[in-house]
Coordinates of C-alpha atoms in Angstrom, one line a residue:
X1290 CA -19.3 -9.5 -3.9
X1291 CA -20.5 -13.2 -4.9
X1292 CA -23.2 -14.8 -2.5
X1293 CA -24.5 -18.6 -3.1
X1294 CA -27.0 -20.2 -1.3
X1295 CA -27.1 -23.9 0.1
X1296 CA -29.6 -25.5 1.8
X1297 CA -28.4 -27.8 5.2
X1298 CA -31.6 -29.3 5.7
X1299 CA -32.2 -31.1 3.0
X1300 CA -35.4 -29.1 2.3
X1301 CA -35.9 -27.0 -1.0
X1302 CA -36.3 -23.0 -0.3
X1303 CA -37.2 -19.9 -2.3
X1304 CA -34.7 -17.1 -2.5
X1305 CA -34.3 -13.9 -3.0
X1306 CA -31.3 -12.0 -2.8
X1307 CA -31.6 -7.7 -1.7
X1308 CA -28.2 -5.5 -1.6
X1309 CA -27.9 -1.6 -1.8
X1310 CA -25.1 1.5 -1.9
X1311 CA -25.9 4.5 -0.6
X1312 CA -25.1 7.8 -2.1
X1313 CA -22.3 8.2 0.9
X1314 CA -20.0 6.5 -1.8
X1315 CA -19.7 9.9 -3.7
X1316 CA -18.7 12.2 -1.0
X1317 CA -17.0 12.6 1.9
X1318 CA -19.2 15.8 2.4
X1319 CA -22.8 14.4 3.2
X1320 CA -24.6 18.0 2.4
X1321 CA -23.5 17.6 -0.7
X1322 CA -26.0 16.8 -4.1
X1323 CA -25.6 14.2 -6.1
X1324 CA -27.9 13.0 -9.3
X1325 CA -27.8 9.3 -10.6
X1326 CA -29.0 7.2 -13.3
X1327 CA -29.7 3.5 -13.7
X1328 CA -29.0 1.5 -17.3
X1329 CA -29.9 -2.3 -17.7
X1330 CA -29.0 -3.8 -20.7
X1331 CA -29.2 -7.1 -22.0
X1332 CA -26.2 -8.3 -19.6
X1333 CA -26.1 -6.1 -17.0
X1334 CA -28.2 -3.5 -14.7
X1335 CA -26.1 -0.9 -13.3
X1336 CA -26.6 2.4 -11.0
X1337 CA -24.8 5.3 -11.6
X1338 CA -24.2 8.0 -9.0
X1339 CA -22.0 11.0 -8.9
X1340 CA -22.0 14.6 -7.4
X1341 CA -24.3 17.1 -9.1
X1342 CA -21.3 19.6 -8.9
X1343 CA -18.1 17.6 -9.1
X1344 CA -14.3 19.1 -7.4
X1345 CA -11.9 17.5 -10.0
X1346 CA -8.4 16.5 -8.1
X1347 CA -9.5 17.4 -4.8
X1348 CA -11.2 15.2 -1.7
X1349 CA -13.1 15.3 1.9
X1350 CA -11.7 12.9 4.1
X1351 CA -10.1 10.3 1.9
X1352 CA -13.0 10.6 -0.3
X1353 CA -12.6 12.0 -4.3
X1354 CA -15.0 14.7 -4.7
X1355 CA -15.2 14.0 -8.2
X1356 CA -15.7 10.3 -10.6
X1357 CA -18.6 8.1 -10.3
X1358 CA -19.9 5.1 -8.4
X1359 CA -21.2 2.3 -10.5
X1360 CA -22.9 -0.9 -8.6
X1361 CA -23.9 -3.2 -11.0
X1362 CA -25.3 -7.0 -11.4
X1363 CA -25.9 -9.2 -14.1
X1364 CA -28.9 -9.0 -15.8
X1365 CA -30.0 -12.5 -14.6
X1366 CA -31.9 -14.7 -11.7
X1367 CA -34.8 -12.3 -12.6
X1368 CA -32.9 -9.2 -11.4
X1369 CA -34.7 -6.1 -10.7
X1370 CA -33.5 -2.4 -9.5
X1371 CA -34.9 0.7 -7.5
X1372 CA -33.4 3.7 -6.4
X1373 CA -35.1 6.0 -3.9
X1374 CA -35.3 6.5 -0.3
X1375 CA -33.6 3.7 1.5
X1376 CA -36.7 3.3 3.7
X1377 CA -38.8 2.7 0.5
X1378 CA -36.6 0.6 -1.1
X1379 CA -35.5 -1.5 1.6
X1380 CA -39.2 -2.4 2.5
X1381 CA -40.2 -2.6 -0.8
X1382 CA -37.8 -5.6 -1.1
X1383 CA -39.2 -7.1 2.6
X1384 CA -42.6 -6.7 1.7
X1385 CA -42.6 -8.5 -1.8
X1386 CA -39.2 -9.7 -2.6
X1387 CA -38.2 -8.1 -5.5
X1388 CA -37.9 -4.3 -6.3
X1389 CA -40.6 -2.5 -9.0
X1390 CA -37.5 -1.0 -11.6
X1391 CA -38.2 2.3 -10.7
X1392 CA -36.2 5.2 -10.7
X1393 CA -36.2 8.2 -8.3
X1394 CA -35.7 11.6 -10.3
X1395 CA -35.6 13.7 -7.2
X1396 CA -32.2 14.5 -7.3
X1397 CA -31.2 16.0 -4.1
X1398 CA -28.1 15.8 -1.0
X1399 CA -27.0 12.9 0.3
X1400 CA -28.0 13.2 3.4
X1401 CA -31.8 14.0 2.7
X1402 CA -33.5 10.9 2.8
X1403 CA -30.7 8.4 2.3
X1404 CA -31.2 8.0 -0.8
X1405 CA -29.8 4.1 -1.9
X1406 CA -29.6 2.1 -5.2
X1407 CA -30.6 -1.9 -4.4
X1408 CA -30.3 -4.5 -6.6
X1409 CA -32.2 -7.9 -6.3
X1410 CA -32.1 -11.7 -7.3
X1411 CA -35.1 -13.6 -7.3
X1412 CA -33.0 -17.3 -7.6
X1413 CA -36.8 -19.2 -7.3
X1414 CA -37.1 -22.4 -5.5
X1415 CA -33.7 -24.0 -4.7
X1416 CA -32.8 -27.4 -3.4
X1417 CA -29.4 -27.2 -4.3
X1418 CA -26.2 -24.8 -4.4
X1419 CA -26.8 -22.0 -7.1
X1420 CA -24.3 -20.5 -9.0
X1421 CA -22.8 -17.5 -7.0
X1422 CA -25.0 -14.4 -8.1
X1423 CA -22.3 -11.5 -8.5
X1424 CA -22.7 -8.1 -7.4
X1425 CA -19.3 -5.0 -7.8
X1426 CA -18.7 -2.0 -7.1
X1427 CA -16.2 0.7 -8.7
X1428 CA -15.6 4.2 -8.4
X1429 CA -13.7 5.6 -11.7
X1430 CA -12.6 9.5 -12.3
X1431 CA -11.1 10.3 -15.2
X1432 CA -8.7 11.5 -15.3
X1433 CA -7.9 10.1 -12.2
X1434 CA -4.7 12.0 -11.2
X1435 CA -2.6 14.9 -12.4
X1436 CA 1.2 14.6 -12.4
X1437 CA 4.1 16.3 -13.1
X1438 CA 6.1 14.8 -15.9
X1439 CA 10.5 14.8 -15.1
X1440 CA 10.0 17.4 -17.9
X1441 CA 8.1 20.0 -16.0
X1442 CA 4.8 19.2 -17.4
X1443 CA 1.3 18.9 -15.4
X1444 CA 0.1 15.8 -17.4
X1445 CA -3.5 14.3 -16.6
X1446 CA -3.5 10.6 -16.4
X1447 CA -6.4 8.2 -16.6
X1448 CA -6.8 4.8 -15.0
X1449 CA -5.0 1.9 -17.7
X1450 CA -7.9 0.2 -17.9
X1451 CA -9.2 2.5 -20.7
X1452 CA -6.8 1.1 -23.0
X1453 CA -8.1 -1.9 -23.0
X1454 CA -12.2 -0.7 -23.3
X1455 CA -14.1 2.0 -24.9
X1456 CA -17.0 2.2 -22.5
X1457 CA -17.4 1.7 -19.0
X1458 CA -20.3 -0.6 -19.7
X1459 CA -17.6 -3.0 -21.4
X1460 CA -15.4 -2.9 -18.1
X1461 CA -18.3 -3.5 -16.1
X1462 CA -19.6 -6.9 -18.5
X1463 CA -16.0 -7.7 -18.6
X1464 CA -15.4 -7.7 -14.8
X1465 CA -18.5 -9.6 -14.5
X1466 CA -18.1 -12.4 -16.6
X1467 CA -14.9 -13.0 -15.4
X1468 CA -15.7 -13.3 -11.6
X1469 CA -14.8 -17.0 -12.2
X1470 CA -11.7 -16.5 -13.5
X1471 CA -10.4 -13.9 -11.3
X1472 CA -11.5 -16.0 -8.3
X1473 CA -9.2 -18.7 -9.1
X1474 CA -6.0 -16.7 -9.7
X1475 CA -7.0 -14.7 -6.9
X1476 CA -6.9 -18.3 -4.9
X1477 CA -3.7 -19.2 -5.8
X1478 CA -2.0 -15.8 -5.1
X1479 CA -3.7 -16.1 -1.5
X1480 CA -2.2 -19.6 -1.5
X1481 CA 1.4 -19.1 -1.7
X1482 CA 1.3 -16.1 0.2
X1483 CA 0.1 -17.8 3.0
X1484 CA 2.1 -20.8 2.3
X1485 CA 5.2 -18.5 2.6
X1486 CA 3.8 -16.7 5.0
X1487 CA 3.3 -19.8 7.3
X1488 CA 6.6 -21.2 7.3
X1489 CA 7.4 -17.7 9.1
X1490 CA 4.1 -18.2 11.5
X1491 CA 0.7 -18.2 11.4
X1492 CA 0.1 -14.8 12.8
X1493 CA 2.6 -13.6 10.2
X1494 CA 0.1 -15.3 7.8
X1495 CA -2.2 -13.3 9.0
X1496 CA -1.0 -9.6 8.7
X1497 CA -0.1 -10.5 5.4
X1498 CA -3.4 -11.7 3.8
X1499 CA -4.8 -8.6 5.0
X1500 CA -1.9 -6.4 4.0
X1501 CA -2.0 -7.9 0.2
X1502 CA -5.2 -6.5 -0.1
X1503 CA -4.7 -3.1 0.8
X1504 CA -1.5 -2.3 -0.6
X1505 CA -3.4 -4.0 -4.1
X1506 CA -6.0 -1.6 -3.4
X1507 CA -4.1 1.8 -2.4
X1508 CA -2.2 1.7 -5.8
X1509 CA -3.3 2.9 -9.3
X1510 CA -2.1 1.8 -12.6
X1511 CA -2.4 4.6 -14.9
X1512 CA -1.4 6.0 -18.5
X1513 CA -1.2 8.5 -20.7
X1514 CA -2.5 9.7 -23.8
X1515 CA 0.1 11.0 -27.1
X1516 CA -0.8 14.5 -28.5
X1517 CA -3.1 12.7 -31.4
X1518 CA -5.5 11.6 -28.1
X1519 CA -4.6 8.0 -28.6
X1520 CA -3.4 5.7 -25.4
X1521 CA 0.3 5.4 -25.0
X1522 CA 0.9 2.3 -23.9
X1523 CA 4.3 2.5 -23.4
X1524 CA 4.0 5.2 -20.8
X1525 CA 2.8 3.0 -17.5
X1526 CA 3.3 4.5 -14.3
X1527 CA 2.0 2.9 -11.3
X1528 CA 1.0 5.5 -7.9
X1529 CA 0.5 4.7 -4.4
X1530 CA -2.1 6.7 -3.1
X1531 CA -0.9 9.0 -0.4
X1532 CA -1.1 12.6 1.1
X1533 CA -2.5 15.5 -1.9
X1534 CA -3.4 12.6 -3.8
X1535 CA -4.7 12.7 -6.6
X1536 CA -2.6 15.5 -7.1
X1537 CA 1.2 14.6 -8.1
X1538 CA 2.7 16.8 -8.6
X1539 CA 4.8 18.7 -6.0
X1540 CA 7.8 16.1 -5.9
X1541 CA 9.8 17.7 -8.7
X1542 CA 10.7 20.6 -5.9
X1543 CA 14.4 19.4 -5.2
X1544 CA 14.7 21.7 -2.5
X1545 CA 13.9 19.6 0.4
X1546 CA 17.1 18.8 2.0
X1547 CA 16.0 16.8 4.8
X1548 CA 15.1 13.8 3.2
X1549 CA 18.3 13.5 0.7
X1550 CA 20.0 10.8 2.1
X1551 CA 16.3 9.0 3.0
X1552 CA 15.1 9.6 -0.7
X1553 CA 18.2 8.7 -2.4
X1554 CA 19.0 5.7 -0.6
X1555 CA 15.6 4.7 -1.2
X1556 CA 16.2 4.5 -4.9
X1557 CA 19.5 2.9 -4.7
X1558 CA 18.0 0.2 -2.4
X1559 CA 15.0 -0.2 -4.8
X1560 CA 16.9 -0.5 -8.3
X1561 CA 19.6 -3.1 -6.9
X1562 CA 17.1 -5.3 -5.1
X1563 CA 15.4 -5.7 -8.5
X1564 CA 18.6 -6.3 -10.5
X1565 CA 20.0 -8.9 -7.9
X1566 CA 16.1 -10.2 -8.2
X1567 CA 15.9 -10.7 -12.1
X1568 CA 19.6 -10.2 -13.5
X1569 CA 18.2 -7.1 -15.3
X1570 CA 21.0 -4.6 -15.3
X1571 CA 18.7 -2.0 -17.8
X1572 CA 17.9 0.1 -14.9
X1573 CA 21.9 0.2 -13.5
X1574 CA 23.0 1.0 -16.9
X1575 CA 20.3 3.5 -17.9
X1576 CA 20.4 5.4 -14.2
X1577 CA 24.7 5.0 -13.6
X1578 CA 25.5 8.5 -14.5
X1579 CA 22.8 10.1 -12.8
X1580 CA 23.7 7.7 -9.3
X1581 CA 26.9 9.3 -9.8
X1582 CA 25.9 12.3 -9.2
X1583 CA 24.3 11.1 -5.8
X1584 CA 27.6 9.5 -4.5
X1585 CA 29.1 12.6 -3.3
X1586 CA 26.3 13.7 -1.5
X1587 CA 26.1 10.4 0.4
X1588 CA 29.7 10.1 0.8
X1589 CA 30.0 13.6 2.5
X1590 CA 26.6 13.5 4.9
X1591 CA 26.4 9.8 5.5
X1592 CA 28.4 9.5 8.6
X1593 CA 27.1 13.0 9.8
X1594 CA 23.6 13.4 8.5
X1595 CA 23.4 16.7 10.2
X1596 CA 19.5 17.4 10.8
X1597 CA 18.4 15.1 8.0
X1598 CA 15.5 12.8 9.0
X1599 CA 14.2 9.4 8.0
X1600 CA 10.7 9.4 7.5
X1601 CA 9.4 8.0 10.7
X1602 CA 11.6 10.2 12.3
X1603 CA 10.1 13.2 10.9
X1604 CA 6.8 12.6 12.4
X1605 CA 8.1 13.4 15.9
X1606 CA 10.8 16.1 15.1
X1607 CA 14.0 16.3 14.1
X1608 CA 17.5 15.0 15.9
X1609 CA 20.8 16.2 15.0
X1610 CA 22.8 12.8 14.1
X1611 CA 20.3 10.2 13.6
X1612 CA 21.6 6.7 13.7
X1613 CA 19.0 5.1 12.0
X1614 CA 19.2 7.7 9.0
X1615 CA 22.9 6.9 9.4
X1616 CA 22.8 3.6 8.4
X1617 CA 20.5 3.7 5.7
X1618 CA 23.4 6.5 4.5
X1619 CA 26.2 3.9 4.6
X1620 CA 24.1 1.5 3.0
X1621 CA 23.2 3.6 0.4
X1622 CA 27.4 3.8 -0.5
X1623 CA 27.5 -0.1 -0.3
X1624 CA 24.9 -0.5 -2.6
X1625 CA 26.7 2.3 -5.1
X1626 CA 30.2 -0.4 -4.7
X1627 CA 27.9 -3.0 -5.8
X1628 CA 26.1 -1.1 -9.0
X1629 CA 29.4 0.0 -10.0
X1630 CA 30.9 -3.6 -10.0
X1631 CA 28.2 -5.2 -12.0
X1632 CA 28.8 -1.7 -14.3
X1633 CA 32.2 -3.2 -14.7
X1634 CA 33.8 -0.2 -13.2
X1635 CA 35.9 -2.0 -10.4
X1636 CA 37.8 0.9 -9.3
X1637 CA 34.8 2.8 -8.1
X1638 CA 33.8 -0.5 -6.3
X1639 CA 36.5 -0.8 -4.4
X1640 CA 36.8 2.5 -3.6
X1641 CA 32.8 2.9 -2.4
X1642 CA 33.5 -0.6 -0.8
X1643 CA 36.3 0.9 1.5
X1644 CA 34.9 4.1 2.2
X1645 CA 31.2 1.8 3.4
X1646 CA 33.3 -0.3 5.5
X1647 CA 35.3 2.7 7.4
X1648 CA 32.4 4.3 8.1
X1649 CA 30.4 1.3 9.6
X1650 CA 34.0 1.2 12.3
X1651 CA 33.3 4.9 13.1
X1652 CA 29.2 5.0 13.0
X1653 CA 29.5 2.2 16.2
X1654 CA 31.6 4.3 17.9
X1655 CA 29.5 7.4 17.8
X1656 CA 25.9 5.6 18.1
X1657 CA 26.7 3.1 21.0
X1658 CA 25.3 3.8 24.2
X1659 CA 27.5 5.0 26.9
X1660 CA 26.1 1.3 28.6
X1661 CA 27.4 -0.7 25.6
X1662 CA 23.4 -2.1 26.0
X1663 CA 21.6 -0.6 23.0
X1664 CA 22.4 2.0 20.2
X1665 CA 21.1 5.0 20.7
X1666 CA 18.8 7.4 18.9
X1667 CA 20.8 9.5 17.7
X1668 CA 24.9 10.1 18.4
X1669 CA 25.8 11.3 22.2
X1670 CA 22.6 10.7 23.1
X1671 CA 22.8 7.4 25.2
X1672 CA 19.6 7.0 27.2
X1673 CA 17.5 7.3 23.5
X1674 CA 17.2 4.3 21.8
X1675 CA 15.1 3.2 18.9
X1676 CA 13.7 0.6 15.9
X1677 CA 16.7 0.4 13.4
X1678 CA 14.7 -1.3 10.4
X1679 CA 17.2 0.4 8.2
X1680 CA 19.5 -2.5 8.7
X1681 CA 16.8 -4.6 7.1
X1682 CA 18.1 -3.6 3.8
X1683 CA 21.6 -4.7 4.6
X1684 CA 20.1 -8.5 4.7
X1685 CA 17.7 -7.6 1.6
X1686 CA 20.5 -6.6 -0.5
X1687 CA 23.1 -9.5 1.5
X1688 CA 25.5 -6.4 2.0
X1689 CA 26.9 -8.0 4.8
X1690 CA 28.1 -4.8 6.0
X1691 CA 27.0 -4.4 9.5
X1692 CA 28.9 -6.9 12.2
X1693 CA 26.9 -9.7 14.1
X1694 CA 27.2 -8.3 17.4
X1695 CA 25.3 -4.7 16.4
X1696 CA 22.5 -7.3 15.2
X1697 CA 22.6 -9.4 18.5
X1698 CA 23.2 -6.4 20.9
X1699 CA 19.9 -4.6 19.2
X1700 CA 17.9 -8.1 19.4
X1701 CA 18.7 -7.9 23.3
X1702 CA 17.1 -4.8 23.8
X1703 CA 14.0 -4.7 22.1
X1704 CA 13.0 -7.3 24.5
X1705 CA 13.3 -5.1 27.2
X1706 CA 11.5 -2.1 26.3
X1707 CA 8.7 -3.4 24.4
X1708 CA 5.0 -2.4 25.6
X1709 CA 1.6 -4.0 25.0
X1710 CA 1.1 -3.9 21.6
X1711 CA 4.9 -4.0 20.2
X1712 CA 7.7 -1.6 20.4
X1713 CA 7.9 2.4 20.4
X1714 CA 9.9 3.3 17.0
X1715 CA 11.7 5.7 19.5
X1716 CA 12.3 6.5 23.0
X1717 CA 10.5 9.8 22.7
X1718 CA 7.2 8.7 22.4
X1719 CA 5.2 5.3 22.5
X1720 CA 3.6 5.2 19.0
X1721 CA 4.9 2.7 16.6
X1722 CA 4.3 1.4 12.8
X1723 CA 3.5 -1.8 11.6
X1724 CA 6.1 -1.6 8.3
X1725 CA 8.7 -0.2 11.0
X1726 CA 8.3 -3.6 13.0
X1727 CA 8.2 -6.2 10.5
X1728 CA 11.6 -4.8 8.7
X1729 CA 12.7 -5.1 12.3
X1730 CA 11.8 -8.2 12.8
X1731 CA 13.9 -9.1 9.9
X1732 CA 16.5 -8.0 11.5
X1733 CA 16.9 -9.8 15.2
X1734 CA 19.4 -12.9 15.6
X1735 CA 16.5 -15.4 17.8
X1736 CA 12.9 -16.3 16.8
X1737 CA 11.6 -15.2 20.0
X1738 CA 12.1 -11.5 19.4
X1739 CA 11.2 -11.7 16.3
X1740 CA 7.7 -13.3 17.2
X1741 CA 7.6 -10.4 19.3
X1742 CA 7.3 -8.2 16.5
X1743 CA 5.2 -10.5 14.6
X1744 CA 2.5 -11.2 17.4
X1745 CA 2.6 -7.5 18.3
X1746 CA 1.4 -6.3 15.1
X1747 CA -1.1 -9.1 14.7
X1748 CA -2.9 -8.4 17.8
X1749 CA -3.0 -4.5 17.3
X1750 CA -4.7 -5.7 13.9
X1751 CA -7.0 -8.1 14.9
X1752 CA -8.2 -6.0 18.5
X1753 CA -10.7 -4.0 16.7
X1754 CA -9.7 -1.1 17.4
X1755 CA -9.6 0.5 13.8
X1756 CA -9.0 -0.7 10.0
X1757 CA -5.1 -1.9 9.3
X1758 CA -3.5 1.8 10.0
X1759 CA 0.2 1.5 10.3
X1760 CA 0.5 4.3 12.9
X1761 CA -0.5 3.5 16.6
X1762 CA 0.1 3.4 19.9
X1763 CA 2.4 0.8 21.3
X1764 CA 0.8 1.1 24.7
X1765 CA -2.7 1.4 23.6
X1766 CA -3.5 0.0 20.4
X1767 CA -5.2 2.8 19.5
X1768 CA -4.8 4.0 16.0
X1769 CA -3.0 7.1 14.2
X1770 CA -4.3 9.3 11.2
X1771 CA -2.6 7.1 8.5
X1772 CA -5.6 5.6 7.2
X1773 CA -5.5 2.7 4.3
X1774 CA -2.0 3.0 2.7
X1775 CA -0.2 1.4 0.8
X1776 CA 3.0 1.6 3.0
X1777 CA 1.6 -1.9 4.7
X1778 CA 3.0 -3.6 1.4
X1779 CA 5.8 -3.8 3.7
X1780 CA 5.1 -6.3 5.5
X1781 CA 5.5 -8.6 2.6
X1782 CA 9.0 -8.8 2.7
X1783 CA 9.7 -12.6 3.2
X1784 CA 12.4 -14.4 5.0
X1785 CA 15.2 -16.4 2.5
X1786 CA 15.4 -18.8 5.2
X1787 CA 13.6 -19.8 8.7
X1788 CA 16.6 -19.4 10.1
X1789 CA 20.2 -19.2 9.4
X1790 CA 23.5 -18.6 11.9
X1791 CA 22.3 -15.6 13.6
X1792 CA 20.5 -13.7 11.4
X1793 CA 17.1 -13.9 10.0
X1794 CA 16.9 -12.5 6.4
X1795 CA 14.2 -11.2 4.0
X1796 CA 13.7 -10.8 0.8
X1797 CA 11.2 -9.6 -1.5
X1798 CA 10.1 -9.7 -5.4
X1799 CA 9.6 -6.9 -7.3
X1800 CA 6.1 -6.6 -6.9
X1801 CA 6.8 -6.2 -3.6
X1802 CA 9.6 -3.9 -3.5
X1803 CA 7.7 -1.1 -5.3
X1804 CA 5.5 -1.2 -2.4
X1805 CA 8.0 -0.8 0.2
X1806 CA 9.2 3.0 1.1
X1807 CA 12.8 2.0 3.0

């Protein structure tokens, strides 16, 4: 947080600047007790607060139960500190305008008394602007997750920051000092994203300056540490922050057979985007064998994916036959013809090419309504209907495999069965996701659907009615459990084009793409 003062009267004024955390940072639990401490050094003063009997690896709703908050200023504009009572300190700083650097020792729960940790600026007489008087906040555990490496090993990982610095006083000082800097690149990364974003619209614009920040925020870049206790800096893994976290470590269980085509299409989808992206074939050539052991499994269940589920499909119970999961299946072959000619193996190509194409002929067939209006949810089932985002991939990776007309026939319908704030993902029920509508958006053949999509999502986020959950109810606007993730990365796919022939297409940098789940 930066705050500058400027005078619009032309008068000079005396300032003083007051801000405070409360010990609520620490727990999610409010009967719990926590104990702090409070350092000022030459360039800094900094409260520390943390739980007096810490859970490593666990939480209370969405908050870690272990770590430590550290609010901090720089030791400048005649800064002074106080922790107690937020009565006492809060009137302390109303009464004389600065705070008496005073420490409360009475450790005790968070809830008994409130206790807070304020900060003050006493900036003197101004007449002009001042220099923005910096104030952050961080919350670090260490480690900050445990994860099972490929190899079957439960490996603690700390944040990657701590390769970098020793102390946590030297990542404070640093992250200080360079407000300025980060400020401006922070500026021009908001800049082209709107500018991007704008050619698309301006609500669009919208959804996506919020959405930056809390994918950013939702994912953790972590490392490891070689047996001598030294950083290993060439083990970098990056973690979105989802359910169990900061515990990773279940996903090594192979057993869960509903999600094989989802999962492995998913990684197929994510390792040729980037290649088509950059030109860098390291992760085709290093991966080929093993997405050769994948093929069969999507050549044999793609067409008829059985009780398999797609992930937002899951969430409401499972359908025999999905035609969403379906096409993500058939894509998933596509994009195996496509690794395997820029492997050089154009046999396999050809063959995974032909076998993609045949089964888009007999997936229309089976998931066409009996009305010929709309496909349905899942095969035979012709009065169910449903978002089918999956075909966003086939313009992200420009398979071209899916005909026009399934495109404009889809583009058609959404128009008529769309509610208040956007359209059901399914005819079963009337919530909807945010990611789920944007993809789709990519998807339609006019700009007036699309905008749909686009304007739906911007007024569910801007109605107040929660923070940027990606779950709600298309009728209501009233919010689900998913709370803060880093699924709404999503949404930063970005059209090629405006508009070309009858199809709108995104597309989407790498940076992006690791913060899409397909």
């Amino acid at each position: 947080m930066a705050i500058s003062v400027i005078p619009t009267d032309g008068h000079s004024h005396v300032i003083q600047i007051y801000s405070d955390i409360t010990a609520e940072w620490t727990s999610g639990d409010d009967a719990k007790v926590v104990n702090w401490t409070t350092l000022a050094t030459t360039d800094t003063v900094t409260h520390q607060i943390q739980l007096q009997s810490p859970s490593p690896f666990s939480e209370v709703d969405d908050h870690a139960e272990y770590g430590a908050v550290f609010y901090s200023t720089s030791n400048a504009f005649n800064a002074t500190f106080q922790s107690g009572s937020h009565d006492d300190v809060r009137i302390q700083f109303i009464n004389y305008g600065r705070l008496p650097n005073s420490r409360d020792t009475d450790f005790r729960p968070i809830e008994d008394g409130w206790p807070v940790f304020g900060l003050a600026h006493d900036l003197g007489k101004i007449s002009g602007p001042t220099v923005p008087t910096v104030f952050s906040i961080g919350h670090v555990r260490d480690p900050a997750l445990r994860y099972t490496s490929p190899e079957g090993r439960v490996q603690p990982r700390s944040l990657y920051f701590w390769s970098r610095f020793s102390a946590i006083s030297d990542v404070i000082s640093f992250f200080l000092r360079d407000y300025h800097n980060a400020l401006f690149k922070a500026a021009l990364l908001d800049a082209r994203v709107e500018h991007d974003a704008k050619n698309i619209s301006a609500d669009y614009a919208a959804i996506v300056a919020l959405s930056l920040r809390q994918a950013v925020g939702a994912t953790e870049i972590t490392i490891s540490k070689r047996n001598d206790g030294s950083w290993n800096t060439s083990d970098v893994l990056v973690f979105l922050k989802g359910e169990n976290y900061p515990n990773v470590t279940e996903h090594t269980d192979v057993n869960d057979e509903s999600l094989k085509l989802e999962e492995t299409t998913n990684m197929l989808i994510m390792v040729l985007s980037y290649a088509q992206k950059y030109n860098d074939y390291t992760q085709l050539r290093r991966y080929g064998t093993l997405f050769d052991q994948w093929t069969p499994t999507l050549i044999d269940e793609s067409l008829i994916p059985g009780y398999q589920v797609t992930i937002d499909e899951s969430l409401a119970g499972n359908l025999p036959n999905q035609t969403n999961l379906a096409i993500k299946g058939i894509i998933g072959i596509k994009a195996l013809s496509l690794i395997a000619g820029i492997l050089g193996n154009e046999n396999k190509s050809s063959l995974y090419s032909e076998i993609a194409a045949r089964y888009v002929d007999c997936w229309q067939g089976l998931s066409t309504s009996s009305t010929g209006k709309h496909l349905a949810l899942n095969y035979g089932n012709s009065s169910s209907w449903g978002l089918f985002y999956n075909l966003y991939a086939d313009r992200l990776l420009k398979l071209n495999l899916f005909p026009a007309s399934v495109y404009q026939l889809q583009t058609a319908w959404y128009k008529t069965v769309a509610l208040s704030f956007g359209v059901p993902v399914n005819s079963r029920f009337t919530y909807t996701k945010t990611d789920s509508q944007i993809w789709t958006a990519a998807t339609v053949t006019d700009i007036a659907t699309r905008d749909l999509f686009i304007t739906s999502v911007k007024k569910y986020v801007s109605a107040g009615l929660s923070d940027q959950r990606d779950l709600y109810d298309a009728s209501t606007g009233a919010a689900g459990d998913f709370r803060a993730r880093p699924v709404v990365g999503g949404h930063l796919g970005r059209y090629l084009e405006p508009f070309k022939s009858s199809a709108l297409i995104m597309s989407v940098k790498i940076s992006d793409t690791a913060l899409l789940v397909l």
